[in-house]
Short mmCIF file of C-alpha atoms and ligand atoms in Angstrom, two decimals:
data_model
loop_
_atom_site.label_atom_id
_atom_site.label_comp_id
_atom_site.label_asym_id
_atom_site.label_seq_id
_atom_site.Cartn_x
_atom_site.Cartn_y
_atom_site.Cartn_z
CA MET A 217 0.00 0.00 0.00
CA SER A 218 1.61 3.33 -1.02
CA GLU A 219 2.17 5.63 1.97
CA ASN A 220 -0.35 8.14 0.71
CA ALA A 221 -3.05 5.52 0.32
CA GLU A 222 -5.97 6.09 2.73
CA PRO A 223 -5.81 3.48 5.55
CA THR A 224 -8.43 0.78 5.05
CA PRO A 225 -11.32 1.66 7.35
CA PRO A 226 -11.47 -0.91 10.14
CA THR A 227 -14.41 -3.26 10.05
CA ALA A 228 -16.94 -3.10 12.90
CA PRO A 229 -15.75 -4.86 16.06
CA PRO A 230 -16.90 -8.50 16.34
CA ALA A 231 -20.16 -8.92 18.32
CA ARG A 232 -19.63 -10.42 21.75
CA PRO A 233 -20.95 -13.98 21.74
CA VAL A 234 -23.93 -14.50 24.01
CA ASP A 235 -22.62 -16.28 27.11
CA SER A 236 -25.68 -18.43 27.74
CA THR A 237 -23.89 -20.24 30.57
CA LYS A 238 -23.84 -16.95 32.51
CA PRO A 239 -26.91 -16.80 34.79
CA SER A 240 -29.24 -13.95 33.97
CA GLY A 241 -28.45 -12.34 37.31
CA GLY A 242 -31.53 -14.01 38.79
CA GLY A 243 -33.79 -11.94 36.59
CA PRO A 244 -36.37 -12.56 33.93
CA LEU A 245 -35.54 -12.85 30.23
CA ASP A 246 -37.69 -11.08 27.65
CA THR A 247 -39.19 -12.63 24.52
CA LEU A 248 -35.83 -12.23 22.72
CA ASN A 249 -33.91 -13.87 25.57
CA ARG A 250 -32.51 -10.56 26.77
CA PRO A 251 -31.89 -10.06 30.50
CA LEU A 252 -32.52 -6.77 32.30
CA ARG A 253 -29.06 -5.35 33.05
CA ASP A 254 -29.06 -1.63 32.64
CA LEU A 255 -31.51 0.82 34.23
CA ARG A 256 -31.60 4.47 33.29
CA ILE A 257 -33.29 6.60 35.90
CA SER A 258 -34.54 10.05 34.92
CA VAL A 259 -34.69 12.27 38.00
CA THR A 260 -36.19 15.32 36.26
CA ASP A 261 -37.81 16.16 32.91
CA ARG A 262 -36.37 19.68 33.06
CA CYS A 263 -33.23 20.89 31.36
CA ASN A 264 -31.33 24.16 31.03
CA PHE A 265 -30.45 23.38 27.41
CA ARG A 266 -32.77 23.08 24.43
CA CYS A 267 -30.80 20.69 22.23
CA THR A 268 -32.55 20.66 18.88
CA TYR A 269 -32.47 16.85 18.56
CA CYS A 270 -33.95 16.26 22.01
CA MET A 271 -35.84 19.23 23.42
CA PRO A 272 -36.53 21.74 20.63
CA LYS A 273 -37.55 25.16 21.89
CA GLU A 274 -40.58 25.25 19.63
CA VAL A 275 -42.07 22.37 21.68
CA PHE A 276 -40.39 22.86 25.05
CA GLY A 277 -40.96 26.60 25.23
CA ARG A 278 -41.84 28.97 28.10
CA ASP A 279 -45.37 27.55 28.44
CA TYR A 280 -44.35 23.90 28.44
CA GLN A 281 -45.85 22.09 31.43
CA PHE A 282 -43.07 20.15 33.16
CA LEU A 283 -43.90 17.52 35.81
CA PRO A 284 -45.12 19.07 39.07
CA ARG A 285 -43.00 18.26 42.13
CA ALA A 286 -45.65 16.03 43.72
CA GLU A 287 -45.65 13.73 40.68
CA ILE A 288 -41.90 13.14 40.73
CA LEU A 289 -40.53 10.11 42.57
CA THR A 290 -38.82 10.86 45.87
CA PHE A 291 -35.26 9.64 46.47
CA GLU A 292 -36.66 6.95 48.78
CA GLU A 293 -39.05 5.72 46.06
CA ILE A 294 -36.28 5.70 43.44
CA THR A 295 -33.95 3.77 45.75
CA ARG A 296 -36.64 1.21 46.64
CA LEU A 297 -37.27 0.57 42.94
CA ALA A 298 -33.53 0.43 42.25
CA ARG A 299 -33.16 -2.26 44.91
CA LEU A 300 -35.94 -4.32 43.31
CA PHE A 301 -34.47 -3.92 39.82
CA VAL A 302 -31.01 -4.95 41.02
CA ALA A 303 -32.59 -8.04 42.59
CA HIS A 304 -33.89 -8.80 39.06
CA GLY A 305 -30.57 -8.56 37.26
CA VAL A 306 -29.74 -4.85 36.94
CA ARG A 307 -26.02 -4.28 37.42
CA LYS A 308 -25.69 -0.77 36.03
CA ILE A 309 -27.68 2.35 36.88
CA ARG A 310 -27.34 5.52 34.85
CA VAL A 311 -28.84 8.67 36.40
CA THR A 312 -30.21 10.97 33.71
CA GLY A 313 -32.80 13.68 33.09
CA GLY A 314 -33.54 16.16 31.37
CA GLU A 315 -30.47 17.55 33.10
CA PRO A 316 -30.05 15.53 36.34
CA LEU A 317 -27.93 18.19 38.09
CA LEU A 318 -30.99 20.44 38.12
CA ARG A 319 -32.49 18.09 40.75
CA ASN A 320 -31.69 19.47 44.19
CA ASP A 321 -29.50 17.42 46.50
CA LEU A 322 -28.78 14.85 43.81
CA GLU A 323 -25.72 13.86 45.86
CA LYS A 324 -28.10 12.37 48.46
CA LEU A 325 -29.69 10.11 45.86
CA ILE A 326 -26.27 9.07 44.54
CA ALA A 327 -25.24 8.08 48.08
CA MET A 328 -28.47 6.08 48.53
CA LEU A 329 -28.03 4.27 45.19
CA ALA A 330 -24.35 3.60 45.88
CA ARG A 331 -25.43 1.56 48.93
CA VAL A 332 -27.69 -0.77 46.90
CA ASP A 333 -26.30 -4.30 47.24
CA GLY A 334 -25.35 -5.94 43.96
CA LEU A 335 -25.10 -2.71 41.96
CA GLU A 336 -21.78 -2.76 40.07
CA ASP A 337 -21.82 0.45 38.09
CA LEU A 338 -23.32 3.84 39.05
CA THR A 339 -22.99 6.52 36.40
CA LEU A 340 -24.48 9.86 35.38
CA THR A 341 -25.21 11.53 32.03
CA THR A 342 -25.10 15.32 32.10
CA ASN A 343 -24.75 18.26 29.75
CA GLY A 344 -21.81 19.36 31.92
CA SER A 345 -23.11 22.89 32.48
CA LEU A 346 -23.30 22.43 36.29
CA LEU A 347 -20.67 19.71 36.70
CA LYS A 348 -17.51 21.50 37.85
CA PRO A 349 -18.82 22.79 41.20
CA ARG A 350 -20.65 19.50 41.98
CA ILE A 351 -18.22 16.78 40.91
CA HIS A 352 -16.37 16.35 44.19
CA ALA A 353 -19.53 15.92 46.24
CA LEU A 354 -20.94 13.49 43.64
CA THR A 355 -17.76 11.43 43.71
CA GLN A 356 -17.69 11.45 47.50
CA ALA A 357 -21.28 10.23 47.42
CA GLY A 358 -20.28 7.20 45.35
CA LEU A 359 -20.62 8.18 41.70
CA GLN A 360 -18.31 5.91 39.69
CA ARG A 361 -18.42 7.31 36.16
CA VAL A 362 -19.78 10.25 34.19
CA THR A 363 -20.78 10.89 30.59
CA VAL A 364 -20.87 14.47 29.36
CA SER A 365 -22.73 15.55 26.21
CA LEU A 366 -20.77 17.92 23.97
CA ASP A 367 -21.74 18.36 20.32
CA SER A 368 -18.91 20.60 19.09
CA LEU A 369 -15.82 22.55 20.19
CA ASP A 370 -16.89 25.38 17.96
CA ASN A 371 -18.86 27.80 20.12
CA ASP A 372 -21.24 28.89 17.37
CA VAL A 373 -21.98 25.33 16.30
CA PHE A 374 -22.41 24.22 19.93
CA LYS A 375 -24.71 27.11 20.64
CA ALA A 376 -26.70 26.24 17.53
CA MET A 377 -27.08 22.68 18.84
CA ASN A 378 -27.98 23.49 22.48
CA ASP A 379 -29.94 26.57 21.46
CA VAL A 380 -29.24 28.45 24.72
CA ASP A 381 -25.95 30.19 23.98
CA PHE A 382 -24.03 28.10 26.55
CA PRO A 383 -20.23 28.26 25.97
CA VAL A 384 -18.10 25.19 25.23
CA GLU A 385 -15.48 26.31 27.73
CA ARG A 386 -17.72 25.69 30.74
CA VAL A 387 -18.48 22.14 29.59
CA LEU A 388 -14.78 21.43 29.00
CA GLU A 389 -14.06 22.63 32.55
CA GLY A 390 -16.61 20.11 33.83
CA ILE A 391 -15.01 17.28 31.85
CA GLU A 392 -11.58 18.20 33.18
CA ALA A 393 -12.86 18.43 36.76
CA ALA A 394 -14.46 14.98 36.45
CA ALA A 395 -11.17 13.46 35.30
CA GLU A 396 -9.32 15.20 38.15
CA ALA A 397 -11.89 13.85 40.59
CA GLY A 398 -10.89 10.33 39.50
CA LEU A 399 -13.82 9.51 37.21
CA ALA A 400 -11.57 8.84 34.22
CA PRO A 401 -12.17 7.73 31.53
CA VAL A 402 -14.82 10.40 31.12
CA LYS A 403 -17.10 9.61 28.20
CA VAL A 404 -18.07 12.46 25.90
CA ASN A 405 -21.23 11.98 23.83
CA MET A 406 -21.50 13.85 20.53
CA VAL A 407 -24.70 13.61 18.48
CA VAL A 408 -23.70 14.13 14.84
CA LYS A 409 -26.21 15.88 12.58
CA LYS A 410 -25.39 16.33 8.90
CA GLY A 411 -24.94 19.91 7.86
CA VAL A 412 -24.96 21.11 11.46
CA ASN A 413 -21.96 19.75 13.37
CA ASP A 414 -20.48 16.99 11.20
CA ASP A 415 -17.57 19.33 10.43
CA SER A 416 -16.73 19.17 14.13
CA VAL A 417 -16.12 15.40 14.23
CA LEU A 418 -12.39 15.52 13.47
CA ASP A 419 -11.78 18.43 15.84
CA MET A 420 -13.49 16.56 18.65
CA ALA A 421 -11.46 13.40 17.96
CA LEU A 422 -8.22 15.37 17.79
CA TYR A 423 -8.94 17.40 20.92
CA PHE A 424 -9.73 14.44 23.16
CA ARG A 425 -7.16 12.03 21.73
CA GLY A 426 -4.46 11.42 24.36
CA THR A 427 -6.51 12.97 27.17
CA GLY A 428 -8.00 9.71 28.43
CA ALA A 429 -11.54 10.88 27.63
CA ILE A 430 -13.49 8.70 25.20
CA VAL A 431 -15.63 10.43 22.59
CA ARG A 432 -18.69 8.51 21.42
CA PHE A 433 -20.10 9.71 18.14
CA ILE A 434 -23.85 9.08 18.09
CA GLU A 435 -25.97 8.80 14.97
CA TYR A 436 -28.79 11.35 15.04
CA MET A 437 -31.94 9.44 16.01
CA ASP A 438 -35.70 9.82 15.59
CA VAL A 439 -36.24 9.92 19.34
CA GLY A 440 -39.57 11.26 20.56
CA SER A 441 -41.98 12.99 18.22
CA SER A 442 -40.73 16.56 18.15
CA ASN A 443 -37.21 16.83 16.65
CA GLY A 444 -38.26 16.75 12.97
CA TRP A 445 -35.92 13.84 12.26
CA ARG A 446 -35.02 12.97 8.66
CA LEU A 447 -32.83 10.07 7.54
CA ASP A 448 -31.00 12.53 5.27
CA ASP A 449 -29.63 14.28 8.35
CA VAL A 450 -27.96 11.11 9.65
CA VAL A 451 -24.19 10.67 9.23
CA PRO A 452 -23.66 6.88 9.27
CA ALA A 453 -21.26 5.62 11.95
CA ALA A 454 -19.19 3.85 9.29
CA GLU A 455 -18.59 7.23 7.62
CA ILE A 456 -17.52 8.78 10.93
CA VAL A 457 -15.05 5.94 11.53
CA LYS A 458 -13.72 6.31 7.98
CA MET A 459 -13.30 10.07 8.43
CA ILE A 460 -11.29 9.69 11.64
CA ASN A 461 -9.36 6.64 10.42
CA ALA A 462 -8.12 8.60 7.41
CA GLU A 463 -6.35 11.03 9.78
CA MET A 464 -5.67 8.84 12.83
CA PRO A 465 -5.67 5.11 12.03
CA LEU A 466 -8.01 3.03 14.14
CA GLU A 467 -8.54 -0.64 14.94
CA PRO A 468 -11.64 -2.30 16.39
CA ILE A 469 -11.92 -3.36 20.04
CA ALA A 470 -14.21 -6.21 21.17
CA PRO A 471 -17.14 -5.10 23.33
CA ASP A 472 -16.78 -5.38 27.11
CA TYR A 473 -20.14 -6.99 27.69
CA ARG A 474 -23.34 -8.04 25.94
CA GLY A 475 -25.46 -5.03 25.27
CA GLU A 476 -22.63 -2.50 25.17
CA VAL A 477 -24.14 0.32 23.10
CA ALA A 478 -21.05 1.73 21.41
CA GLN A 479 -18.84 0.04 18.86
CA ARG A 480 -15.33 0.69 20.15
CA TYR A 481 -12.12 1.53 18.28
CA ARG A 482 -8.64 2.34 19.53
CA TYR A 483 -6.06 4.57 17.85
CA LYS A 484 -3.34 2.36 16.44
CA ASP A 485 -0.73 4.62 18.02
CA GLY A 486 -2.13 3.82 21.48
CA SER A 487 -3.33 7.35 22.17
CA GLY A 488 -6.83 6.38 23.22
CA GLU A 489 -10.15 5.18 21.94
CA ILE A 490 -13.44 6.34 20.46
CA GLY A 491 -16.88 4.81 20.14
CA VAL A 492 -19.71 5.08 17.67
CA VAL A 493 -23.40 4.45 18.41
CA ALA A 494 -25.07 3.29 15.21
CA SER A 495 -28.72 2.88 16.24
CA VAL A 496 -29.97 3.92 12.77
CA THR A 497 -27.57 2.20 10.35
CA GLN A 498 -26.46 -0.81 12.44
CA PRO A 499 -29.19 -1.45 15.04
CA PHE A 500 -28.26 -3.49 18.12
CA CYS A 501 -31.65 -4.37 19.58
CA GLY A 502 -30.78 -8.06 19.77
CA ASP A 503 -28.50 -7.32 22.69
CA CYS A 504 -30.52 -4.54 24.31
CA THR A 505 -30.68 -5.09 28.07
CA ARG A 506 -31.85 -1.55 28.93
CA ALA A 507 -34.92 -0.15 30.62
CA ARG A 508 -35.75 3.47 31.44
CA LEU A 509 -37.59 4.89 34.41
CA SER A 510 -39.14 8.32 33.96
CA ALA A 511 -39.04 10.94 36.74
CA ASP A 512 -42.70 10.21 37.50
CA GLY A 513 -42.13 6.48 37.85
CA LYS A 514 -43.11 4.98 34.48
CA LEU A 515 -40.95 2.19 33.07
CA TYR A 516 -40.16 2.24 29.34
CA THR A 517 -38.64 -0.89 27.84
CA CYS A 518 -37.33 0.90 24.72
CA LEU A 519 -36.03 4.41 23.96
CA PHE A 520 -38.62 4.58 21.18
CA ALA A 521 -41.51 3.16 23.22
CA THR A 522 -45.00 4.65 22.90
CA LYS A 523 -46.19 3.68 26.39
CA GLY A 524 -44.82 3.19 29.87
CA HIS A 525 -45.71 1.01 32.86
CA ASP A 526 -46.70 2.86 36.01
CA PHE A 527 -44.62 1.83 39.04
CA ARG A 528 -45.36 5.01 41.00
CA ALA A 529 -49.01 4.00 41.34
CA LEU A 530 -47.92 0.72 42.97
CA LEU A 531 -45.49 2.49 45.29
CA ARG A 532 -48.08 5.01 46.38
CA ALA A 533 -50.82 2.39 46.71
CA GLY A 534 -48.75 0.70 49.42
CA LYS A 535 -47.95 -2.43 47.39
CA THR A 536 -45.38 -4.82 48.87
CA ASP A 537 -41.95 -5.39 47.36
CA GLU A 538 -43.09 -8.78 46.11
CA GLU A 539 -46.17 -7.29 44.40
CA ILE A 540 -44.02 -4.66 42.67
CA ALA A 541 -41.43 -7.31 41.75
CA ALA A 542 -44.15 -9.47 40.23
CA PHE A 543 -45.26 -6.52 38.11
CA LEU A 544 -41.68 -5.95 36.97
CA ARG A 545 -41.33 -9.58 35.93
CA SER A 546 -44.66 -9.48 34.09
CA VAL A 547 -43.57 -6.38 32.15
CA TRP A 548 -40.13 -7.65 31.19
CA LYS A 549 -41.20 -11.18 30.26
CA VAL A 550 -43.44 -9.90 27.46
CA ARG A 551 -40.97 -7.31 26.20
CA ASP A 552 -40.37 -7.63 22.44
CA ASP A 553 -38.99 -4.18 21.62
CA ARG A 554 -36.65 -3.82 18.66
CA TYR A 555 -37.68 -0.51 17.21
CA SER A 556 -34.36 0.30 15.55
CA GLU A 557 -34.46 -2.96 13.61
CA LEU A 558 -37.99 -2.23 12.48
CA ARG A 559 -37.58 1.51 11.99
CA ALA A 560 -37.98 1.34 8.23
CA THR A 561 -41.37 -0.35 8.56
CA ALA A 562 -42.52 1.62 11.62
CA THR A 563 -45.90 3.38 11.41
CA PRO A 564 -45.22 7.01 10.48
CA GLY A 565 -46.17 9.56 13.13
CA LEU A 566 -45.90 7.16 16.06
CA SER A 567 -46.25 9.10 19.31
CA LYS A 568 -42.96 7.98 20.84
CA VAL A 569 -41.87 8.97 24.33
CA GLU A 570 -39.64 12.07 24.47
CA MET A 571 -35.96 11.43 25.21
CA SER A 572 -35.88 14.33 27.69
CA TYR A 573 -38.57 12.51 29.70
CA VAL A 574 -36.82 9.11 29.90
CA GLY A 575 -33.17 10.11 29.58
CA GLY A 576 -31.26 8.91 26.41
S1 SF4 B 144 -34.37 0.63 19.77
FE1 SF4 B 144 -35.20 -0.01 21.73
S2 SF4 B 144 -34.82 -2.21 21.79
FE2 SF4 B 144 -33.52 -1.37 20.21
S3 SF4 B 144 -31.58 -0.96 21.19
FE3 SF4 B 144 -32.77 0.93 21.30
S4 SF4 B 144 -33.82 0.88 23.25
FE4 SF4 B 144 -33.11 -1.21 22.80
#
């Protein structure tokens, strides 16, 4: 191969074989033999950003009715549910929103969740705007990892994406503070939208290479029913890998566990790794072990679900742990979600749950 020839783009990492000898963590399997492993808990539907692909201002404007306080689960209710979910196989909890750091005293909830027996991984997804001043208390409370959303290093592009004129610098300070607080590797999520921030992909890869942070490039998705999604605006993950590989050669890395969302690649020169999340062009529903709990206690078994299952009603009706556990099992056992695999044939105009309500 002549030295100027473009490096051959690496193929996608091999899928991790299903380890059927591994017990399902004592939990139910769904109709596609998928265990429940990963619970995302939204602690608020509010956010201080208005990212156009998640919470467009036109829909989530000044008059938008967010959940009233009384309807939101208390920390005690969240922790009780978390304990029951862990008893049914959950090993990883991701605290999300909206923007979770808008929830007062979130450190208290982190400390309560960190004490749940059997939980192996406690992480948080944030837009980073409030992270720097809070990271030490969150780490002290037991937070193990953090993912920060950042869609460009270019201030104008970033502002166009978050639609609230928030500067990149403040988010970068949060990422740095998280690494200093010992939460490395910090994951950085970038949603790539064609014609909006795709020119920022290489800059992001270059900036974070060698820092220990891992950028995950996410295909723009038709989440919810309000972001005006078009397939034409999607930059396929394979193209993103090719773009980066042409400048900084990459090689695939095998996934860490079944259900890992991102395809992982490392730089051949050993200076770090990236990930791509290809929900549109290379769906991964077959290994999806995720469930999402909204701030008002509804369980969604898919990011693109159209209905949720009300656990708050059971909690507030004084149901026993066993009664709530039985409901959980009944919900998961009949789960057959695989929206991303069926996207092309999905009914147009489906009223899908909003990502800001269930956390990505
Ligand atoms: S589309 Fe639904 S089932 Fe498929 S990977 Fe995403 S959340 Fe899981």
